[in-house]
mmCIF file of C-alpha atoms and ligand atoms in Angstrom:
data_model
loop_
_atom_site.group_PDB
_atom_site.id
_atom_site.type_symbol
_atom_site.label_atom_id
_atom_site.label_comp_id
_atom_site.label_asym_id
_atom_site.label_seq_id
_atom_site.Cartn_x
_atom_site.Cartn_y
_atom_site.Cartn_z
ATOM 1 C CA UNK A 1 6.277 8.863 -6.582
ATOM 2 C CA UNK A 2 9.700 7.303 -7.131
ATOM 3 C CA UNK A 3 11.331 10.128 -5.205
ATOM 4 C CA UNK A 4 8.733 9.935 -2.440
ATOM 5 C CA UNK A 5 8.953 6.149 -2.331
ATOM 6 C CA UNK A 6 12.718 6.171 -2.075
ATOM 7 C CA UNK A 7 12.482 8.461 0.958
ATOM 8 C CA UNK A 8 9.890 6.371 2.828
ATOM 9 C CA UNK A 9 10.639 2.785 1.788
ATOM 10 C CA UNK A 10 13.324 1.969 4.369
ATOM 11 C CA UNK A 11 11.228 3.044 7.331
ATOM 12 C CA UNK A 12 8.062 1.449 5.929
ATOM 13 C CA UNK A 13 9.774 -1.911 5.470
ATOM 14 C CA UNK A 14 11.377 -1.798 8.905
ATOM 15 C CA UNK A 15 8.155 -0.839 10.720
ATOM 16 C CA UNK A 16 5.769 -3.404 9.203
ATOM 17 C CA UNK A 17 5.799 -6.524 11.384
ATOM 18 C CA UNK A 18 4.721 -9.888 9.969
ATOM 19 C CA UNK A 19 3.572 -12.973 11.919
ATOM 20 C CA UNK A 20 5.973 -15.036 9.728
ATOM 21 C CA UNK A 21 8.186 -14.222 6.732
ATOM 22 C CA UNK A 22 5.750 -13.619 3.853
ATOM 23 C CA UNK A 23 5.989 -15.813 0.744
ATOM 24 C CA UNK A 24 3.788 -13.973 -1.784
ATOM 25 C CA UNK A 25 3.360 -10.199 -1.908
ATOM 26 C CA UNK A 26 0.997 -8.182 -4.098
ATOM 27 C CA UNK A 27 1.839 -4.475 -4.441
ATOM 28 C CA UNK A 28 -1.377 -2.909 -5.782
ATOM 29 C CA UNK A 29 -0.666 0.243 -7.796
ATOM 30 C CA UNK A 30 2.979 -0.504 -7.103
ATOM 31 C CA UNK A 31 4.381 1.630 -9.947
ATOM 32 C CA UNK A 32 8.172 1.941 -9.426
ATOM 33 C CA UNK A 33 8.143 -1.284 -7.378
ATOM 34 C CA UNK A 34 10.534 0.034 -4.749
ATOM 35 C CA UNK A 35 8.488 -1.486 -1.927
ATOM 36 C CA UNK A 36 8.680 -4.927 -3.573
ATOM 37 C CA UNK A 37 12.437 -4.475 -3.926
ATOM 38 C CA UNK A 38 13.034 -3.763 -0.246
ATOM 39 C CA UNK A 39 10.602 -6.382 1.039
ATOM 40 C CA UNK A 40 12.324 -8.956 -1.214
ATOM 41 C CA UNK A 41 15.696 -7.943 0.238
ATOM 42 C CA UNK A 42 14.352 -8.330 3.758
ATOM 43 C CA UNK A 43 12.660 -11.679 2.979
ATOM 44 C CA UNK A 44 14.847 -13.580 0.452
ATOM 45 C CA UNK A 45 12.207 -16.301 -0.100
ATOM 46 C CA UNK A 46 9.532 -13.737 -0.986
ATOM 47 C CA UNK A 47 7.992 -13.588 -4.474
ATOM 48 C CA UNK A 48 6.455 -10.187 -5.182
ATOM 49 C CA UNK A 49 4.133 -8.894 -7.893
ATOM 50 C CA UNK A 50 3.851 -5.261 -8.921
ATOM 51 C CA UNK A 51 0.323 -4.650 -10.207
ATOM 52 C CA UNK A 52 -0.385 -1.494 -12.169
ATOM 53 C CA UNK A 53 -1.522 -0.020 -15.452
ATOM 54 C CA UNK A 54 1.026 -0.397 -18.308
ATOM 55 C CA UNK A 55 2.295 3.138 -17.684
ATOM 56 C CA UNK A 56 3.007 2.277 -14.044
ATOM 57 C CA UNK A 57 4.741 -0.966 -14.982
ATOM 58 C CA UNK A 58 7.111 0.971 -17.237
ATOM 59 C CA UNK A 59 8.459 2.459 -14.013
ATOM 60 C CA UNK A 60 8.803 -0.959 -12.423
ATOM 61 C CA UNK A 61 10.767 -2.177 -15.463
ATOM 62 C CA UNK A 62 13.301 0.603 -14.913
ATOM 63 C CA UNK A 63 13.655 -0.439 -11.273
ATOM 64 C CA UNK A 64 14.176 -4.090 -12.192
ATOM 65 C CA UNK A 65 17.036 -3.197 -14.521
ATOM 66 C CA UNK A 66 18.696 -1.353 -11.622
ATOM 67 C CA UNK A 67 18.005 -3.744 -8.734
ATOM 68 C CA UNK A 68 19.411 -6.907 -10.276
ATOM 69 C CA UNK A 69 19.858 -8.791 -6.983
ATOM 70 C CA UNK A 70 16.112 -9.021 -6.322
ATOM 71 C CA UNK A 71 14.757 -8.711 -9.876
ATOM 72 C CA UNK A 72 14.272 -12.520 -10.198
ATOM 73 C CA UNK A 73 11.926 -12.395 -7.176
ATOM 74 C CA UNK A 74 9.627 -9.779 -8.737
ATOM 75 C CA UNK A 75 7.114 -10.036 -11.541
ATOM 76 C CA UNK A 76 4.750 -7.550 -13.126
ATOM 77 C CA UNK A 77 0.997 -7.846 -13.586
ATOM 78 C CA UNK A 78 -0.909 -5.508 -15.859
ATOM 79 C CA UNK A 79 -4.347 -4.814 -14.410
ATOM 80 C CA UNK A 80 -6.882 -2.086 -13.737
ATOM 81 C CA UNK A 81 -7.585 -2.874 -10.094
ATOM 82 C CA UNK A 82 -10.908 -1.009 -10.172
ATOM 83 C CA UNK A 83 -12.369 -2.760 -13.204
ATOM 84 C CA UNK A 84 -10.514 -6.072 -13.429
ATOM 85 C CA UNK A 85 -10.095 -9.035 -11.105
ATOM 86 C CA UNK A 86 -6.870 -9.272 -9.123
ATOM 87 C CA UNK A 87 -4.532 -12.122 -10.174
ATOM 88 C CA UNK A 88 -6.047 -15.549 -9.413
ATOM 89 C CA UNK A 89 -3.563 -16.293 -6.630
ATOM 90 C CA UNK A 90 -3.547 -16.297 -2.837
ATOM 91 C CA UNK A 91 -1.215 -13.741 -1.260
ATOM 92 C CA UNK A 92 -0.042 -13.594 2.319
ATOM 93 C CA UNK A 93 0.987 -9.934 2.067
ATOM 94 C CA UNK A 94 -0.802 -7.129 0.222
ATOM 95 C CA UNK A 95 0.631 -3.628 0.100
ATOM 96 C CA UNK A 96 -1.279 -0.479 -0.887
ATOM 97 C CA UNK A 97 0.949 2.595 -1.113
ATOM 98 C CA UNK A 98 -0.803 5.901 -1.691
ATOM 99 C CA UNK A 99 -3.785 4.239 -3.331
ATOM 100 C CA UNK A 100 -6.821 4.633 -1.083
ATOM 101 C CA UNK A 101 -6.696 8.447 -1.054
ATOM 102 C CA UNK A 102 -7.336 8.411 -4.836
ATOM 103 C CA UNK A 103 -10.487 6.267 -4.584
ATOM 104 C CA UNK A 104 -13.921 7.117 -3.238
ATOM 105 C CA UNK A 105 -15.383 5.136 -0.345
ATOM 106 C CA UNK A 106 -17.315 2.698 -2.529
ATOM 107 C CA UNK A 107 -14.307 2.001 -4.761
ATOM 108 C CA UNK A 108 -12.137 1.367 -1.704
ATOM 109 C CA UNK A 109 -14.646 -1.103 -0.297
ATOM 110 C CA UNK A 110 -14.841 -2.933 -3.650
ATOM 111 C CA UNK A 111 -11.033 -3.118 -3.692
ATOM 112 C CA UNK A 112 -10.921 -4.391 -0.096
ATOM 113 C CA UNK A 113 -13.393 -7.120 -1.053
ATOM 114 C CA UNK A 114 -11.109 -8.203 -3.921
ATOM 115 C CA UNK A 115 -8.149 -8.213 -1.524
ATOM 116 C CA UNK A 116 -10.096 -10.287 1.008
ATOM 117 C CA UNK A 117 -10.770 -12.859 -1.731
ATOM 118 C CA UNK A 118 -7.092 -12.898 -2.724
ATOM 119 C CA UNK A 119 -5.727 -13.498 0.780
ATOM 120 C CA UNK A 120 -5.681 -16.478 3.119
ATOM 121 C CA UNK A 121 -6.112 -16.504 6.868
ATOM 122 C CA UNK A 122 -3.317 -14.738 8.797
ATOM 123 C CA UNK A 123 -2.272 -12.667 5.758
ATOM 124 C CA UNK A 124 -1.084 -9.127 6.331
ATOM 125 C CA UNK A 125 -2.360 -6.009 4.599
ATOM 126 C CA UNK A 126 -0.398 -2.767 4.893
ATOM 127 C CA UNK A 127 -1.829 0.564 3.740
ATOM 128 C CA UNK A 128 0.606 3.456 3.488
ATOM 129 C CA UNK A 129 -1.291 6.723 3.153
ATOM 130 C CA UNK A 130 -2.123 10.027 4.746
ATOM 131 C CA UNK A 131 -4.882 9.853 7.348
ATOM 132 C CA UNK A 132 -7.062 12.475 8.971
ATOM 133 C CA UNK A 133 -7.823 12.529 12.722
ATOM 134 C CA UNK A 134 -4.278 11.369 13.485
ATOM 135 C CA UNK A 135 -3.031 11.574 17.045
ATOM 136 C CA UNK A 136 0.437 12.942 17.603
ATOM 137 C CA UNK A 137 2.281 16.203 17.953
ATOM 138 C CA UNK A 138 0.741 19.442 16.607
ATOM 139 C CA UNK A 139 3.361 19.240 13.825
ATOM 140 C CA UNK A 140 2.288 15.757 12.747
ATOM 141 C CA UNK A 141 -1.400 16.760 12.866
ATOM 142 C CA UNK A 142 -0.690 19.961 10.924
ATOM 143 C CA UNK A 143 1.185 18.101 8.184
ATOM 144 C CA UNK A 144 -1.623 15.517 7.921
ATOM 145 C CA UNK A 145 -4.246 18.276 7.584
ATOM 146 C CA UNK A 146 -2.226 20.080 4.920
ATOM 147 C CA UNK A 147 -1.762 16.867 2.941
ATOM 148 C CA UNK A 148 -5.503 16.182 3.207
ATOM 149 C CA UNK A 149 -6.302 19.621 1.786
ATOM 150 C CA UNK A 150 -3.778 19.192 -1.001
ATOM 151 C CA UNK A 151 -5.202 15.795 -1.948
ATOM 152 C CA UNK A 152 -8.708 17.225 -1.970
ATOM 153 C CA UNK A 153 -7.922 20.418 -3.897
ATOM 154 C CA UNK A 154 -5.324 19.234 -6.393
ATOM 155 C CA UNK A 155 -5.677 15.477 -6.781
ATOM 156 C CA UNK A 156 -9.408 14.884 -6.370
ATOM 157 C CA UNK A 157 -8.673 12.609 -3.422
ATOM 158 C CA UNK A 158 -8.920 12.738 0.334
ATOM 159 C CA UNK A 159 -7.159 11.679 3.492
ATOM 160 C CA UNK A 160 -9.426 9.112 5.156
ATOM 161 C CA UNK A 161 -10.136 8.854 8.843
ATOM 162 C CA UNK A 162 -8.329 5.893 10.466
ATOM 163 C CA UNK A 163 -11.575 4.662 12.058
ATOM 164 C CA UNK A 164 -13.294 4.516 8.668
ATOM 165 C CA UNK A 165 -10.489 2.480 7.080
ATOM 166 C CA UNK A 166 -10.539 0.198 10.152
ATOM 167 C CA UNK A 167 -14.273 -0.344 9.605
ATOM 168 C CA UNK A 168 -13.727 -1.257 5.910
ATOM 169 C CA UNK A 169 -11.036 -3.729 6.938
ATOM 170 C CA UNK A 170 -13.178 -5.309 9.654
ATOM 171 C CA UNK A 171 -16.137 -5.526 7.239
ATOM 172 C CA UNK A 172 -13.914 -7.618 4.956
ATOM 173 C CA UNK A 173 -12.551 -10.052 7.531
ATOM 174 C CA UNK A 174 -9.414 -8.269 8.761
ATOM 175 C CA UNK A 175 -8.623 -7.713 12.444
ATOM 176 C CA UNK A 176 -5.763 -6.490 14.677
ATOM 177 C CA UNK A 177 -5.925 -3.157 12.865
ATOM 178 C CA UNK A 178 -3.084 -0.857 13.918
ATOM 179 C CA UNK A 179 -1.771 2.558 12.904
ATOM 180 C CA UNK A 180 1.937 3.460 12.792
ATOM 181 C CA UNK A 181 3.133 6.981 12.073
ATOM 182 C CA UNK A 182 6.355 7.281 10.087
ATOM 183 C CA UNK A 183 8.798 9.362 12.070
ATOM 184 C CA UNK A 184 11.015 10.225 9.103
ATOM 185 C CA UNK A 185 8.078 11.202 6.860
ATOM 186 C CA UNK A 186 5.669 13.234 9.013
ATOM 187 C CA UNK A 187 2.080 13.034 7.765
ATOM 188 C CA UNK A 188 2.522 9.516 6.384
ATOM 189 C CA UNK A 189 1.273 6.510 8.324
ATOM 190 C CA UNK A 190 0.823 2.792 7.765
ATOM 191 C CA UNK A 191 -2.290 0.867 8.728
ATOM 192 C CA UNK A 192 -1.654 -2.851 9.170
ATOM 193 C CA UNK A 193 -4.223 -5.572 9.685
ATOM 194 C CA UNK A 194 -4.365 -9.352 9.769
ATOM 195 C CA UNK A 195 -6.857 -11.520 7.886
ATOM 196 C CA UNK A 196 -8.879 -13.581 10.361
HETATM 197 C C1 SAM B 201 0.079 7.556 -6.248
HETATM 198 S S1 SAM B 201 0.819 6.273 -7.183
HETATM 199 C C2 SAM B 201 1.476 5.243 -5.882
HETATM 200 C C3 SAM B 201 2.696 4.487 -6.297
HETATM 201 C C4 SAM B 201 3.307 3.620 -5.188
HETATM 202 N N1 SAM B 201 2.347 2.652 -4.687
HETATM 203 C C5 SAM B 201 3.821 4.461 -4.068
HETATM 204 O O1 SAM B 201 3.266 4.455 -2.958
HETATM 205 O O2 SAM B 201 4.810 5.175 -4.273
HETATM 206 C C6 SAM B 201 -0.604 5.369 -7.691
HETATM 207 C C7 SAM B 201 -0.314 4.227 -8.631
HETATM 208 O O3 SAM B 201 -1.507 3.479 -8.804
HETATM 209 C C8 SAM B 201 -1.697 3.229 -10.177
HETATM 210 N N2 SAM B 201 -3.148 3.134 -10.396
HETATM 211 C C9 SAM B 201 -4.091 4.044 -10.094
HETATM 212 N N3 SAM B 201 -5.312 3.597 -10.408
HETATM 213 C C10 SAM B 201 -5.131 2.355 -10.925
HETATM 214 C C11 SAM B 201 -6.008 1.365 -11.421
HETATM 215 N N4 SAM B 201 -7.345 1.557 -11.437
HETATM 216 N N5 SAM B 201 -5.498 0.194 -11.844
HETATM 217 C C12 SAM B 201 -4.135 -0.020 -11.812
HETATM 218 N N6 SAM B 201 -3.259 0.882 -11.352
HETATM 219 C C13 SAM B 201 -3.753 2.054 -10.920
HETATM 220 C C14 SAM B 201 -1.065 4.394 -10.909
HETATM 221 O O4 SAM B 201 -0.694 4.037 -12.230
HETATM 222 C C15 SAM B 201 0.130 4.689 -10.011
HETATM 223 O O5 SAM B 201 1.252 3.944 -10.402
#
């Protein structure tokens, strides 16, 4: 994931538009924490939290020893996001990188409810993942289908349909749902939405 993250992070950070510079970011299942690092570089007033199991946070600790300029902006929160509550804070930016494909529909909706409770009006959620039914060139569609099959066969997960994720978001108070395909990482896309 560190290798994959380091190849997508620059484009992800540059393509996600915020209504205002975010102040508090929660990176759910953030592992290596590379997304927190780059968002903190882009927004120097941002405080970011990497949330993960202890094994994931070990990765984040390595990153923080390497990225000393932004390390003071980033903290770590040990949590099982399926079984525990999220931190008792309000965030104005929540990032989910390669998380929803590993959860079933019910678990995703439970997580979205927790995120809705942890965010204030006008907050941004960004969901980097691989989606089915993507529009785009035959190459982009082919890569997305292959990734979906791989997730299903080898990782017990699935690539969700954009319209389904949009429905989950709208059910939990998010609007302005938009899909952006990464041009440098075909098959990967980011869904963004704004809390109403
Ligand atoms: C596929 S990796 C994604 C890492 C990173 N977000 C990225 O996009 O590169 C999934 C991460 O979620 C964490 N994770 C999965 N289920 C979790 C749970 N129930 N509670 C906390 N962390 C979890 C894993 O430890 C892992 O670090």
